[in-house]
């Protein structure tokens, strides 16, 4: 609940309730209380009444495969490039894809780069051979880690700590915030600075639910989205530095690697599985580097 997304959600609630003359009430449910992301997406799209807004991005690829490009390794190399993507034509394209699925984008939260944490020391791609690593259930991520020679093992985030502890898996990959809040430093002595993925999530509201609001309510919700995006970004930048220092204090050994070597292997592993429209998005984002 201390993480920047939760604080962003609280800011959204505060803004909506303060500016809607009591006509909008927002309930915030942290820590996956309403179920996993996939269930929340289904709940919103089916207008079940249990959930109206969630944070999502790459997981929407089930409905619109091109949104899977949010999870393309080494596609976005810097915060500046991310900004260009999200505020430019490509960003509009992604938001259009979200709307085609039935989701209205009210803003976005950027995520810190993803790094590998491991129970064994990794200094180059060869060290990843046969490494059993937990990954999200994403074809792109699985292909990328297979290209390193690793054995990607998708599993729920809630199972990762115990699996590392028991030796069922040897590694996992996540942004610093997740490594810190999930206490992975207790079971992984090594943090490998691959920065293999920079991604984002949208503050996404069901289009059906959004269209049900009055014009003045929609204006409040739009403004709340912008407000919470700015608030979260400020916290996110502070937190990145804080987590970096905290993890080192917890005794993790940070290992610098040749990211070009990792990028060449991972990108070449994923390019063959991209569709034509995904390749087009890949080229558009590459051009903004």
XYZ file of N, CA and C in Angstrom:
867
model
N 0.821 -1.218 0.000
C 0.000 0.000 0.000
C 0.846 1.256 0.000
N 2.147 1.090 0.303
C 3.011 2.273 0.324
C 3.475 2.607 -1.093
N 3.173 1.726 -2.055
C 3.769 1.966 -3.378
C 3.093 3.115 -4.117
N 3.806 3.615 -5.120
C 3.378 4.851 -5.783
C 2.055 4.675 -6.534
N 1.757 3.455 -7.004
C 0.473 3.247 -7.694
C -0.685 3.432 -6.727
N -0.536 2.884 -5.529
C -1.599 3.003 -4.532
C -1.788 4.477 -4.148
N -0.665 5.171 -3.980
C -0.755 6.599 -3.640
C -1.420 7.385 -4.784
N -1.125 6.966 -6.028
C -1.783 7.584 -7.191
C -3.290 7.349 -7.159
N -3.679 6.129 -6.791
C -5.112 5.791 -6.718
C -5.808 6.634 -5.643
N -5.118 6.850 -4.515
C -5.704 7.669 -3.442
C -5.859 9.118 -3.888
N -4.907 9.603 -4.689
C -4.985 10.968 -5.217
C -6.180 11.093 -6.174
N -6.406 10.040 -6.979
C -7.544 10.006 -7.906
C -8.851 10.102 -7.113
N -8.949 9.328 -6.057
C -10.139 9.314 -5.195
C -10.374 10.706 -4.595
N -9.284 11.258 -4.038
C -9.355 12.562 -3.371
C -9.846 13.639 -4.350
N -9.269 13.634 -5.563
C -9.636 14.657 -6.548
C -11.098 14.508 -6.982
N -11.509 13.285 -7.307
C -12.896 13.053 -7.762
C -13.906 13.481 -6.703
N -13.629 13.098 -5.462
C -14.601 13.371 -4.395
C -14.635 14.849 -4.019
N -13.491 15.523 -4.183
C -13.440 16.950 -3.817
C -14.052 17.845 -4.897
N -14.122 17.320 -6.142
C -14.529 18.194 -7.251
C -15.839 17.801 -7.941
N -16.583 16.866 -7.343
C -17.796 16.387 -8.038
C -19.089 16.680 -7.266
N -18.994 17.609 -6.320
C -20.174 17.941 -5.505
C -20.859 16.702 -4.932
N -20.036 15.765 -4.507
C -20.604 14.573 -3.865
C -21.231 13.559 -4.809
N -21.067 13.759 -6.143
C -21.732 12.818 -7.074
C -20.827 11.642 -7.455
N -19.521 11.731 -7.121
C -18.627 10.610 -7.424
C -17.969 10.129 -6.136
N -18.101 8.843 -5.890
C -17.425 8.236 -4.736
C -16.484 7.160 -5.284
N -15.258 7.153 -4.809
C -14.278 6.177 -5.301
C -13.826 5.279 -4.146
N -13.959 3.976 -4.319
C -13.443 3.017 -3.326
C -12.169 2.402 -3.887
N -11.121 2.412 -3.080
C -9.824 1.870 -3.526
C -9.568 0.524 -2.840
N -9.253 -0.484 -3.643
C -8.966 -1.823 -3.105
C -7.529 -2.213 -3.457
N -6.596 -2.065 -2.497
C -5.197 -2.408 -2.806
C -4.925 -3.913 -2.714
N -3.677 -4.272 -3.033
C -3.177 -5.652 -2.837
C -4.034 -6.730 -3.489
N -4.501 -6.468 -4.702
C -5.280 -7.476 -5.460
C -6.492 -8.010 -4.682
N -7.092 -7.167 -3.849
C -8.265 -7.613 -3.075
C -9.413 -8.050 -3.966
N -9.493 -7.455 -5.156
C -10.600 -7.812 -6.062
C -10.202 -8.945 -7.015
N -9.036 -9.549 -6.739
C -8.588 -10.653 -7.596
C -7.454 -10.224 -8.502
N -6.905 -11.184 -9.280
C -5.810 -10.844 -10.187
C -6.255 -9.900 -11.305
N -5.266 -9.284 -11.936
C -5.517 -8.281 -12.984
C -6.471 -8.799 -14.062
N -6.271 -10.049 -14.480
C -7.105 -10.639 -15.541
C -8.577 -10.635 -15.136
N -8.851 -10.971 -13.868
C -10.238 -10.984 -13.378
C -10.823 -9.577 -13.345
N -9.982 -8.610 -12.987
C -10.473 -7.224 -12.926
C -10.814 -6.710 -14.328
N -9.957 -7.056 -15.296
C -10.228 -6.652 -16.681
C -11.571 -7.238 -17.127
N -11.764 -8.526 -16.837
C -13.031 -9.179 -17.231
C -14.223 -8.533 -16.523
N -14.022 -8.217 -15.240
C -15.086 -7.581 -14.453
C -15.493 -6.238 -15.038
N -14.486 -5.477 -15.495
C -14.768 -4.159 -16.076
C -15.472 -4.315 -17.426
N -14.919 -5.175 -18.273
C -15.459 -5.313 -19.628
C -16.862 -5.939 -19.636
N -17.148 -6.770 -18.622
C -18.488 -7.380 -18.580
C -19.461 -6.494 -17.802
N -18.943 -5.322 -17.312
C -19.761 -4.382 -16.556
C -20.455 -5.093 -15.388
N -19.654 -5.878 -14.662
C -20.193 -6.711 -13.580
C -20.637 -5.898 -12.367
N -20.130 -4.652 -12.271
C -20.495 -3.826 -11.110
C -19.518 -3.997 -9.958
N -18.576 -4.940 -10.066
C -17.624 -5.146 -8.967
C -16.430 -4.204 -9.073
N -16.093 -3.797 -10.307
C -14.910 -2.952 -10.506
C -15.105 -2.099 -11.765
N -14.675 -0.832 -11.683
C -14.848 0.096 -12.819
C -13.520 0.558 -13.411
N -12.472 0.558 -12.571
C -11.175 1.089 -12.994
C -10.066 0.162 -12.501
N -9.037 -0.015 -13.313
C -7.860 -0.770 -12.873
C -6.617 -0.204 -13.544
N -5.456 -0.679 -13.124
C -4.200 -0.333 -13.793
C -3.817 -1.521 -14.654
N -3.708 -1.309 -15.951
C -3.383 -2.428 -16.832
C -2.685 -1.935 -18.091
N -2.064 -2.856 -18.794
C -1.388 -2.496 -20.040
C -1.179 -3.731 -20.878
N 0.016 -4.327 -20.688
C 0.407 -5.488 -21.474
C -0.601 -6.644 -21.377
N -1.267 -6.774 -20.215
C -2.231 -7.873 -20.029
C -3.428 -7.764 -20.971
N -3.623 -6.589 -21.562
C -4.749 -6.411 -22.493
C -4.484 -7.088 -23.836
N -3.278 -7.675 -23.990
C -2.955 -8.306 -25.276
C -3.859 -9.493 -25.587
N -4.491 -10.059 -24.557
C -5.460 -11.145 -24.773
C -6.583 -10.667 -25.688
N -6.933 -9.359 -25.530
C -8.040 -8.791 -26.307
C -7.538 -8.111 -27.574
N -6.290 -7.610 -27.507
C -5.753 -6.837 -28.616
C -4.239 -7.091 -28.655
N -3.786 -8.080 -29.456
C -2.393 -8.530 -29.409
C -1.341 -7.417 -29.524
N -1.659 -6.345 -30.249
C -0.669 -5.276 -30.418
C -0.289 -4.618 -29.087
N -1.187 -4.690 -28.089
C -0.868 -4.108 -26.783
C 0.240 -4.900 -26.084
N 0.516 -6.098 -26.576
C 1.622 -6.888 -26.040
C 2.966 -6.219 -26.257
N 3.027 -5.257 -27.186
C 4.293 -4.561 -27.464
C 4.772 -3.747 -26.254
N 3.872 -3.491 -25.314
C 4.279 -2.814 -24.079
C 5.337 -3.668 -23.367
N 5.315 -4.990 -23.623
C 6.250 -5.899 -22.962
C 7.424 -6.329 -23.822
N 7.723 -5.576 -24.872
C 8.839 -5.930 -25.761
C 10.175 -5.540 -25.118
N 11.083 -6.508 -24.898
C 12.343 -6.175 -24.221
C 13.209 -5.202 -25.012
N 13.868 -4.330 -24.257
C 14.839 -3.363 -24.789
C 14.279 -2.451 -25.890
N 12.960 -2.351 -25.981
C 12.397 -1.476 -27.013
C 12.502 -0.021 -26.564
N 12.215 0.216 -25.293
C 12.335 1.576 -24.757
C 13.582 1.627 -23.893
N 14.484 2.558 -24.256
C 15.812 2.579 -23.639
C 15.975 3.658 -22.566
N 15.028 4.605 -22.516
C 15.209 5.721 -21.569
C 13.853 6.316 -21.218
N 13.843 7.103 -20.140
C 12.609 7.792 -19.733
C 12.179 8.796 -20.806
N 13.181 9.412 -21.477
C 12.873 10.411 -22.514
C 12.133 9.742 -23.687
N 12.625 8.570 -24.082
C 11.978 7.850 -25.186
C 10.564 7.425 -24.780
N 10.429 6.972 -23.527
C 9.109 6.575 -23.000
C 8.123 7.742 -23.099
N 8.596 8.917 -22.703
C 7.767 10.134 -22.749
C 7.316 10.419 -24.187
N 8.269 10.313 -25.134
C 7.945 10.558 -26.552
C 6.897 9.565 -27.048
N 7.053 8.318 -26.634
C 6.109 7.274 -27.073
C 4.715 7.570 -26.534
N 4.631 7.830 -25.224
C 3.326 7.942 -24.584
C 2.581 9.229 -24.919
N 3.338 10.293 -25.237
C 2.658 11.561 -25.514
C 2.515 11.827 -27.012
N 3.053 10.921 -27.828
C 3.008 11.140 -29.280
C 2.010 10.246 -29.998
N 2.237 10.074 -31.299
C 1.306 9.311 -32.128
C 1.193 7.850 -31.710
N 2.316 7.255 -31.325
C 2.292 5.848 -30.918
C 1.427 5.693 -29.668
N 1.555 6.657 -28.757
C 0.738 6.638 -27.540
C -0.744 6.700 -27.877
N -1.095 7.550 -28.848
C -2.498 7.659 -29.277
C -2.973 6.332 -29.871
N -2.058 5.686 -30.593
C -2.362 4.389 -31.205
C -2.697 3.353 -30.111
N -1.841 3.329 -29.062
C -2.069 2.397 -27.957
C -3.398 2.692 -27.257
N -3.675 3.975 -27.030
C -4.931 4.337 -26.356
C -6.133 3.961 -27.220
N -5.964 4.085 -28.544
C -7.016 3.669 -29.476
C -7.268 2.168 -29.386
N -6.187 1.391 -29.240
C -6.315 -0.067 -29.091
C -7.042 -0.399 -27.787
N -6.721 0.350 -26.721
C -7.392 0.135 -25.427
C -8.890 0.427 -25.577
N -9.213 1.522 -26.282
C -10.631 1.872 -26.463
C -11.364 0.815 -27.284
N -10.657 0.266 -28.278
C -11.261 -0.787 -29.105
C -11.610 -2.008 -28.254
N -10.865 -2.202 -27.145
C -11.145 -3.322 -26.217
C -12.258 -2.963 -25.231
N -12.604 -1.659 -25.165
C -13.633 -1.242 -24.208
C -13.070 -0.547 -22.979
N -11.846 -0.022 -23.090
C -11.201 0.659 -21.958
C -10.866 2.111 -22.294
N -11.221 3.027 -21.420
C -10.883 4.439 -21.577
C -9.627 4.733 -20.757
N -8.575 5.274 -21.399
C -7.333 5.584 -20.683
C -7.436 6.968 -20.054
N -7.289 7.022 -18.740
C -7.380 8.300 -18.026
C -5.990 8.865 -17.718
N -4.954 8.075 -17.976
C -3.586 8.493 -17.699
C -2.721 7.248 -17.694
N -1.461 7.396 -17.299
C -0.589 6.225 -17.254
C 0.423 6.377 -16.120
N 0.908 5.247 -15.637
C 1.997 5.207 -14.665
C 3.153 4.487 -15.341
N 4.340 5.077 -15.321
C 5.499 4.370 -15.880
C 6.069 3.462 -14.793
N 6.700 2.375 -15.233
C 7.310 1.455 -14.280
C 8.823 1.572 -14.395
N 9.506 1.281 -13.317
C 10.967 1.289 -13.370
C 11.453 0.142 -14.239
N 12.707 0.210 -14.704
C 13.240 -0.879 -15.522
C 13.196 -2.198 -14.752
N 13.026 -3.295 -15.461
C 13.025 -4.617 -14.828
C 14.445 -5.175 -14.791
N 14.771 -5.788 -13.670
C 16.088 -6.403 -13.474
C 15.900 -7.851 -13.048
N 16.935 -8.653 -13.229
C 16.899 -10.046 -12.769
C 17.455 -10.092 -11.341
N 16.780 -10.818 -10.447
C 17.416 -11.153 -9.167
C 17.588 -12.660 -9.165
N 18.726 -13.104 -8.626
C 19.070 -14.518 -8.778
C 19.757 -15.073 -7.537
N 19.622 -16.385 -7.372
C 20.319 -17.063 -6.275
C 21.738 -17.426 -6.703
N 22.025 -17.304 -8.018
C 23.400 -17.558 -8.464
C 23.918 -16.342 -9.236
N 25.216 -16.201 -9.247
C 25.835 -15.018 -9.852
C 25.731 -15.082 -11.374
N 25.285 -13.973 -11.978
C 25.164 -13.911 -13.442
C 25.941 -12.689 -13.916
N 26.921 -12.916 -14.787
C 27.713 -11.778 -15.270
C 27.595 -11.601 -16.777
N 27.035 -12.620 -17.466
C 26.872 -12.516 -18.919
C 25.760 -13.467 -19.380
N 25.446 -13.440 -20.663
C 24.361 -14.260 -21.205
C 24.619 -15.754 -20.983
N 25.880 -16.175 -21.130
C 26.212 -17.610 -20.967
C 25.809 -18.127 -19.585
N 25.884 -17.246 -18.559
C 25.514 -17.666 -17.198
C 24.016 -17.944 -17.052
N 23.230 -17.519 -18.039
C 21.775 -17.733 -17.982
C 21.377 -19.111 -18.521
N 22.345 -19.838 -19.022
C 22.037 -21.147 -19.599
C 21.407 -22.064 -18.542
N 20.213 -22.586 -18.868
C 19.458 -23.477 -17.961
C 18.983 -22.829 -16.661
N 19.081 -21.496 -16.565
C 18.606 -20.793 -15.371
C 17.079 -20.884 -15.299
N 16.569 -21.398 -14.195
C 15.106 -21.516 -14.034
C 14.611 -20.183 -13.463
N 13.937 -19.400 -14.289
C 13.522 -18.049 -13.904
C 12.016 -17.870 -14.012
N 11.429 -17.295 -12.970
C 9.994 -17.011 -13.030
C 9.774 -15.803 -13.928
N 8.826 -15.917 -14.847
C 8.443 -14.777 -15.695
C 6.927 -14.634 -15.651
N 6.404 -13.482 -16.060
C 4.954 -13.372 -16.208
C 4.498 -14.274 -17.363
N 3.199 -14.490 -17.430
C 2.611 -15.328 -18.485
C 2.515 -14.491 -19.759
N 3.654 -14.266 -20.410
C 3.668 -13.430 -21.610
C 4.552 -14.103 -22.648
N 3.991 -14.337 -23.823
C 4.733 -15.043 -24.887
C 6.047 -14.334 -25.198
N 6.001 -12.992 -25.174
C 7.195 -12.218 -25.501
C 8.308 -12.413 -24.471
N 7.922 -12.350 -23.192
C 8.915 -12.509 -22.120
C 9.498 -13.920 -22.132
N 8.625 -14.902 -22.334
C 9.082 -16.301 -22.378
C 10.083 -16.483 -23.525
N 9.744 -15.956 -24.715
C 10.645 -16.084 -25.877
C 11.982 -15.383 -25.611
N 11.914 -14.223 -24.950
C 13.132 -13.444 -24.678
C 14.082 -14.221 -23.761
N 13.533 -14.838 -22.725
C 14.397 -15.566 -21.789
C 14.851 -16.910 -22.350
N 14.026 -17.512 -23.191
C 14.472 -18.736 -23.872
C 15.680 -18.424 -24.757
N 15.661 -17.228 -25.361
C 16.772 -16.828 -26.238
C 18.084 -16.658 -25.456
N 17.979 -16.459 -24.142
C 19.189 -16.375 -23.304
C 19.668 -17.773 -22.910
N 18.861 -18.790 -23.257
C 19.196 -20.155 -22.843
C 18.589 -20.523 -21.506
N 17.788 -19.595 -20.939
C 17.170 -19.844 -19.630
C 15.917 -20.710 -19.779
N 15.367 -21.115 -18.624
C 14.120 -21.887 -18.613
C 13.041 -21.047 -17.935
N 12.362 -20.191 -18.722
C 11.326 -19.340 -18.128
C 10.170 -20.179 -17.603
N 9.723 -19.830 -16.388
C 8.664 -20.583 -15.715
C 7.591 -19.603 -15.241
N 6.511 -19.433 -16.021
C 5.467 -18.514 -15.571
C 4.778 -19.036 -14.304
N 4.560 -18.123 -13.346
C 3.805 -18.493 -12.146
C 3.267 -17.206 -11.525
N 2.288 -17.340 -10.646
C 1.698 -16.170 -9.989
C 2.750 -15.510 -9.101
N 2.712 -14.185 -9.042
C 3.677 -13.427 -8.241
C 3.670 -13.904 -6.784
N 2.485 -14.244 -6.289
C 2.352 -14.648 -4.878
C 3.141 -15.924 -4.546
N 3.498 -16.694 -5.573
C 4.208 -17.964 -5.325
C 5.734 -17.824 -5.454
N 6.187 -16.660 -5.916
C 7.601 -16.524 -6.295
C 8.548 -16.626 -5.099
N 8.243 -15.929 -4.006
C 9.144 -15.906 -2.855
C 9.409 -17.331 -2.349
N 8.330 -18.080 -2.110
C 8.454 -19.452 -1.596
C 9.205 -20.340 -2.579
N 8.928 -20.173 -3.882
C 9.602 -20.993 -4.897
C 11.107 -20.724 -4.924
N 11.493 -19.463 -4.697
C 12.924 -19.132 -4.629
C 13.546 -19.741 -3.368
N 12.788 -19.634 -2.284
C 13.243 -20.154 -0.993
C 13.474 -21.671 -1.066
N 12.548 -22.352 -1.737
C 12.612 -23.814 -1.817
C 13.509 -24.319 -2.950
N 13.965 -23.384 -3.805
C 14.854 -23.784 -4.889
C 14.139 -24.342 -6.112
N 12.809 -24.194 -6.153
C 12.051 -24.622 -7.343
C 12.440 -23.764 -8.539
N 12.693 -22.479 -8.266
C 13.210 -21.573 -9.289
C 14.489 -20.935 -8.742
N 15.304 -20.388 -9.655
C 16.592 -19.808 -9.226
C 16.625 -18.290 -9.378
N 15.639 -17.747 -10.091
C 15.689 -16.309 -10.383
C 14.285 -15.800 -10.696
N 14.157 -14.470 -10.685
C 12.906 -13.829 -11.118
C 13.303 -12.469 -11.675
N 12.362 -11.761 -12.290
C 12.703 -10.429 -12.820
C 11.553 -9.477 -12.558
N 11.883 -8.264 -12.106
C 10.883 -7.264 -11.743
C 11.547 -5.896 -11.579
N 10.748 -4.823 -11.510
C 11.339 -3.519 -11.185
C 11.797 -3.479 -9.718
N 12.641 -2.499 -9.391
C 13.177 -2.361 -8.032
C 12.073 -2.311 -6.982
N 10.999 -1.592 -7.279
C 9.910 -1.446 -6.304
C 9.372 -2.809 -5.888
N 9.183 -3.677 -6.869
C 8.626 -5.002 -6.596
C 9.650 -5.876 -5.859
N 10.924 -5.730 -6.218
C 11.984 -6.514 -5.564
C 12.039 -6.159 -4.075
N 11.869 -4.870 -3.801
C 11.914 -4.405 -2.405
C 10.643 -4.817 -1.641
N 9.469 -4.490 -2.223
C 8.224 -4.733 -1.463
C 7.907 -6.220 -1.307
N 8.402 -7.046 -2.243
C 8.177 -8.507 -2.128
C 9.309 -9.204 -1.351
N 10.250 -8.400 -0.841
C 11.381 -8.921 -0.042
C 12.226 -9.968 -0.773
N 12.348 -9.839 -2.091
C 13.143 -10.832 -2.833
C 14.624 -10.799 -2.427
N 15.053 -9.672 -1.806
C 16.449 -9.572 -1.352
C 16.756 -10.621 -0.267
N 15.717 -11.134 0.387
C 15.937 -12.151 1.433
C 16.318 -13.504 0.838
N 15.921 -13.731 -0.420
C 16.170 -15.053 -1.029
C 17.082 -14.995 -2.258
N 17.378 -13.782 -2.718
C 18.263 -13.618 -3.889
C 19.412 -12.679 -3.523
N 20.626 -13.190 -3.421
C 21.736 -12.284 -3.078
C 22.180 -11.376 -4.226
N 21.800 -11.733 -5.486
C 22.319 -10.982 -6.642
C 21.228 -10.221 -7.387
N 21.537 -8.965 -7.734
C 20.645 -8.174 -8.583
C 21.427 -7.836 -9.854
N 20.937 -8.315 -10.984
C 21.661 -8.155 -12.250
C 21.049 -6.990 -13.021
N 21.867 -5.975 -13.299
C 21.361 -4.711 -13.841
C 21.129 -4.786 -15.358
N 20.195 -5.643 -15.747
C 19.894 -5.836 -17.172
C 19.022 -4.721 -17.736
N 18.155 -4.129 -16.899
C 17.181 -3.114 -17.377
C 16.553 -3.550 -18.702
N 16.069 -4.810 -18.729
C 15.638 -5.391 -20.008
C 14.249 -4.960 -20.466
N 13.516 -4.317 -19.573
C 12.190 -3.844 -20.003
C 11.797 -2.594 -19.241
N 11.401 -1.572 -19.998
C 10.800 -0.376 -19.405
C 9.374 -0.330 -19.931
N 8.417 -0.414 -19.033
C 7.023 -0.491 -19.490
C 6.150 0.484 -18.699
N 4.863 0.424 -18.929
C 3.927 1.328 -18.250
C 2.580 0.627 -18.128
N 1.728 1.196 -17.280
C 0.342 0.725 -17.212
C -0.574 1.928 -17.400
N -1.756 1.660 -17.911
C -2.759 2.718 -18.037
C -3.685 2.716 -16.825
N -4.139 3.913 -16.464
C -5.242 4.040 -15.512
C -6.464 3.880 -16.405
N -7.057 2.693 -16.383
C -8.068 2.346 -17.393
C -9.447 2.168 -16.763
N -10.408 2.880 -17.322
C -11.800 2.782 -16.861
C -12.623 2.156 -17.974
N -13.580 1.312 -17.600
C -14.445 0.722 -18.617
C -15.140 1.823 -19.412
N -15.145 1.699 -20.724
C -15.767 2.700 -21.595
C -17.269 2.804 -21.311
N -17.884 1.659 -21.058
C -19.325 1.635 -20.736
C -19.585 2.462 -19.485
N -18.763 2.238 -18.465
C -18.928 2.956 -17.196
C -18.633 4.449 -17.381
N -17.612 4.759 -18.176
C -17.222 6.150 -18.424
C -18.340 6.897 -19.152
N -18.909 6.238 -20.157
C -19.959 6.885 -20.948
C -21.260 7.072 -20.172
N -21.374 6.361 -19.067
C -22.570 6.468 -18.231
C -22.532 7.743 -17.380
N -21.346 8.330 -17.242
C -21.200 9.541 -16.426
C -21.755 10.755 -17.182
N -22.128 11.781 -16.443
C -22.559 13.029 -17.092
C -21.319 13.737 -17.643
N -21.522 14.742 -18.494
C -20.386 15.488 -19.060
C -19.507 16.076 -17.962
N -20.147 16.646 -16.938
C -19.346 17.289 -15.882
C -18.586 16.236 -15.068
N -19.190 15.077 -14.864
C -18.485 14.001 -14.148
C -17.294 13.483 -14.963
N -17.506 13.377 -16.274
C -16.400 12.911 -17.132
C -15.232 13.892 -17.063
N -15.545 15.178 -17.044
C -14.488 16.203 -16.963
C -13.697 16.041 -15.656
N -14.400 15.740 -14.570
C -13.743 15.547 -13.269
C -12.841 14.313 -13.313
N -13.371 13.222 -13.866
C -12.618 11.963 -13.946
C -11.366 12.137 -14.831
N -11.519 12.853 -15.958
C -10.364 13.120 -16.844
C -9.282 13.905 -16.096
N -9.729 14.944 -15.380
C -8.771 15.787 -14.649
C -8.123 14.988 -13.519
N -8.892 14.126 -12.876
C -8.355 13.291 -11.784
C -7.273 12.353 -12.319
N -7.483 11.850 -13.542
C -6.496 10.976 -14.175
C -5.171 11.694 -14.369
N -5.247 12.927 -14.875
C -4.027 13.717 -15.110
C -3.342 14.047 -13.788
N -4.162 14.371 -12.798
C -3.661 14.738 -11.462
C -2.917 13.563 -10.813
N -3.535 12.378 -10.878
C -2.911 11.234 -10.192
C -1.694 10.749 -10.974
N -1.693 10.924 -12.292
C -0.517 10.565 -13.108
C 0.692 11.408 -12.679
N 0.480 12.717 -12.535
C 1.582 13.624 -12.164
C 2.072 13.310 -10.746
N 1.138 13.054 -9.840
C 1.473 12.762 -8.444
C 2.292 11.469 -8.353
N 1.822 10.445 -9.054
C 2.505 9.138 -9.020
C 3.914 9.246 -9.598
N 4.069 10.033 -10.674
C 5.371 10.121 -11.340
C 6.427 10.723 -10.405
N 5.991 11.725 -9.655
C 6.887 12.375 -8.692
C 7.342 11.362 -7.630
N 6.378 10.612 -7.092
C 6.687 9.606 -6.066
C 7.576 8.512 -6.642
N 7.269 8.102 -7.872
C 8.006 7.026 -8.537
C 9.490 7.376 -8.637
N 9.798 8.626 -9.046
C 11.194 9.037 -9.199
C 11.927 9.019 -7.852
N 11.247 9.491 -6.800
C 11.846 9.461 -5.450
C 12.085 8.019 -5.011
N 11.076 7.172 -5.253
C 11.136 5.782 -4.793
C 12.234 4.982 -5.478
N 12.445 5.221 -6.789
C 13.466 4.457 -7.516
C 14.813 4.571 -6.812
N 15.168 5.808 -6.470
C 16.450 6.044 -5.812
C 16.469 5.398 -4.422
N 15.322 5.543 -3.720
C 15.209 4.995 -2.362
C 15.366 3.464 -2.390
N 14.673 2.803 -3.335
C 14.744 1.334 -3.410
C 16.145 0.867 -3.790
N 16.764 1.594 -4.704
C 18.124 1.256 -5.150
C 19.057 1.215 -3.929
N 18.969 2.257 -3.112
C 19.837 2.338 -1.928
C 19.468 1.286 -0.884
N 18.164 1.103 -0.685
C 17.706 0.143 0.328
C 18.154 -1.280 -0.007
N 18.047 -1.640 -1.268
C 18.414 -3.012 -1.658
C 19.910 -3.254 -1.470
N 20.702 -2.215 -1.718
C 22.144 -2.360 -1.472
C 22.416 -2.493 0.029
N 21.661 -1.711 0.811
C 21.806 -1.798 2.277
C 21.389 -3.177 2.788
N 20.434 -3.803 2.101
C 19.972 -5.142 2.499
C 21.015 -6.202 2.146
N 22.109 -5.776 1.486
C 23.201 -6.699 1.222
C 23.190 -7.335 -0.161
N 22.292 -6.870 -1.047
C 22.296 -7.439 -2.400
C 23.545 -6.984 -3.153
N 24.113 -7.887 -3.932
C 25.253 -7.518 -4.775
C 24.718 -7.114 -6.145
N 24.982 -5.860 -6.533
C 24.520 -5.359 -7.833
C 25.573 -5.696 -8.888
N 25.158 -6.350 -9.951
C 26.117 -6.773 -10.976
C 25.839 -6.050 -12.300
N 26.828 -5.294 -12.745
C 26.744 -4.614 -14.052
C 26.999 -5.654 -15.141
N 26.193 -5.617 -16.203
C 26.431 -6.534 -17.329
C 26.458 -5.743 -18.635
N 26.916 -6.386 -19.685
C 26.899 -5.770 -21.017
C 25.461 -5.872 -21.535
N 24.702 -4.775 -21.396
C 23.281 -4.841 -21.774
C 23.116 -5.052 -23.276
N 24.116 -4.659 -24.061
C 24.013 -4.881 -25.510
C 23.978 -6.384 -25.817
N 24.790 -7.141 -25.085
C 24.808 -8.595 -25.284
C 23.432 -9.193 -24.956
N 22.843 -8.736 -23.847
C 21.517 -9.227 -23.455
C 20.454 -8.769 -24.461
N 20.552 -7.504 -24.869
C 19.565 -6.959 -25.810
C 19.594 -7.714 -27.140
N 20.794 -7.952 -27.674
C 20.909 -8.658 -28.962
C 20.225 -10.024 -28.887
N 20.513 -10.751 -27.806
C 19.950 -12.100 -27.675
C 18.423 -12.049 -27.506
N 17.946 -11.187 -26.607
C 16.506 -11.163 -26.290
C 15.671 -10.647 -27.461
N 16.142 -9.556 -28.065
C 15.384 -8.976 -29.188
C 15.327 -9.969 -30.351
N 16.466 -10.599 -30.643
C 16.478 -11.576 -31.738
C 15.605 -12.791 -31.431
N 15.405 -13.053 -30.156
C 14.531 -14.156 -29.769
C 13.061 -13.828 -29.957
N 12.732 -12.539 -29.840
C 11.315 -12.135 -29.896
C 10.870 -11.711 -31.304
N 11.767 -11.057 -32.054
C 11.379 -10.549 -33.392
C 10.655 -11.589 -34.265
N 11.117 -12.853 -34.289
C 10.439 -13.822 -35.164
C 8.979 -14.111 -34.797
N 8.586 -13.839 -33.544
C 7.187 -14.158 -33.185
C 6.255 -12.946 -33.321
N 6.805 -11.799 -33.734
C 5.951 -10.605 -33.873
C 5.097 -10.693 -35.142
N 3.868 -10.179 -35.045
C 3.006 -10.083 -36.221
C 3.429 -8.855 -37.026
N 2.894 -8.686 -38.209
C 3.247 -7.518 -39.039
C 2.889 -6.217 -38.339
N 1.711 -6.174 -37.706
C 1.313 -4.909 -37.063
C 2.181 -4.642 -35.825
N 2.626 -5.702 -35.145
C 3.534 -5.513 -34.005
C 4.900 -5.018 -34.489
N 5.343 -5.545 -35.640
C 6.635 -5.089 -36.196
C 6.575 -3.606 -36.542
N 5.406 -3.179 -37.042
C 5.222 -1.768 -37.406
C 5.364 -0.891 -36.150
N 4.726 -1.317 -35.046
C 4.830 -0.561 -33.788
C 6.283 -0.571 -33.302
N 6.936 -1.720 -33.441
C 8.348 -1.843 -33.041
C 9.190 -0.794 -33.767
N 9.005 -0.695 -35.086
C 9.773 0.272 -35.888
C 9.459 1.714 -35.485
N 8.170 1.985 -35.207
C 7.773 3.349 -34.822
C 8.438 3.755 -33.501
N 8.485 2.819 -32.545
C 9.076 3.140 -31.239
C 10.597 3.227 -31.337
N 11.193 2.332 -32.126
C 12.657 2.359 -32.355
C 13.084 3.711 -32.895
N 12.261 4.243 -33.808
C 12.591 5.524 -34.466
C 12.621 6.688 -33.470
N 12.009 6.498 -32.303
C 11.974 7.578 -31.302
C 13.132 7.494 -30.311
N 13.970 6.475 -30.471
C 15.082 6.286 -29.504
C 16.076 7.435 -29.590
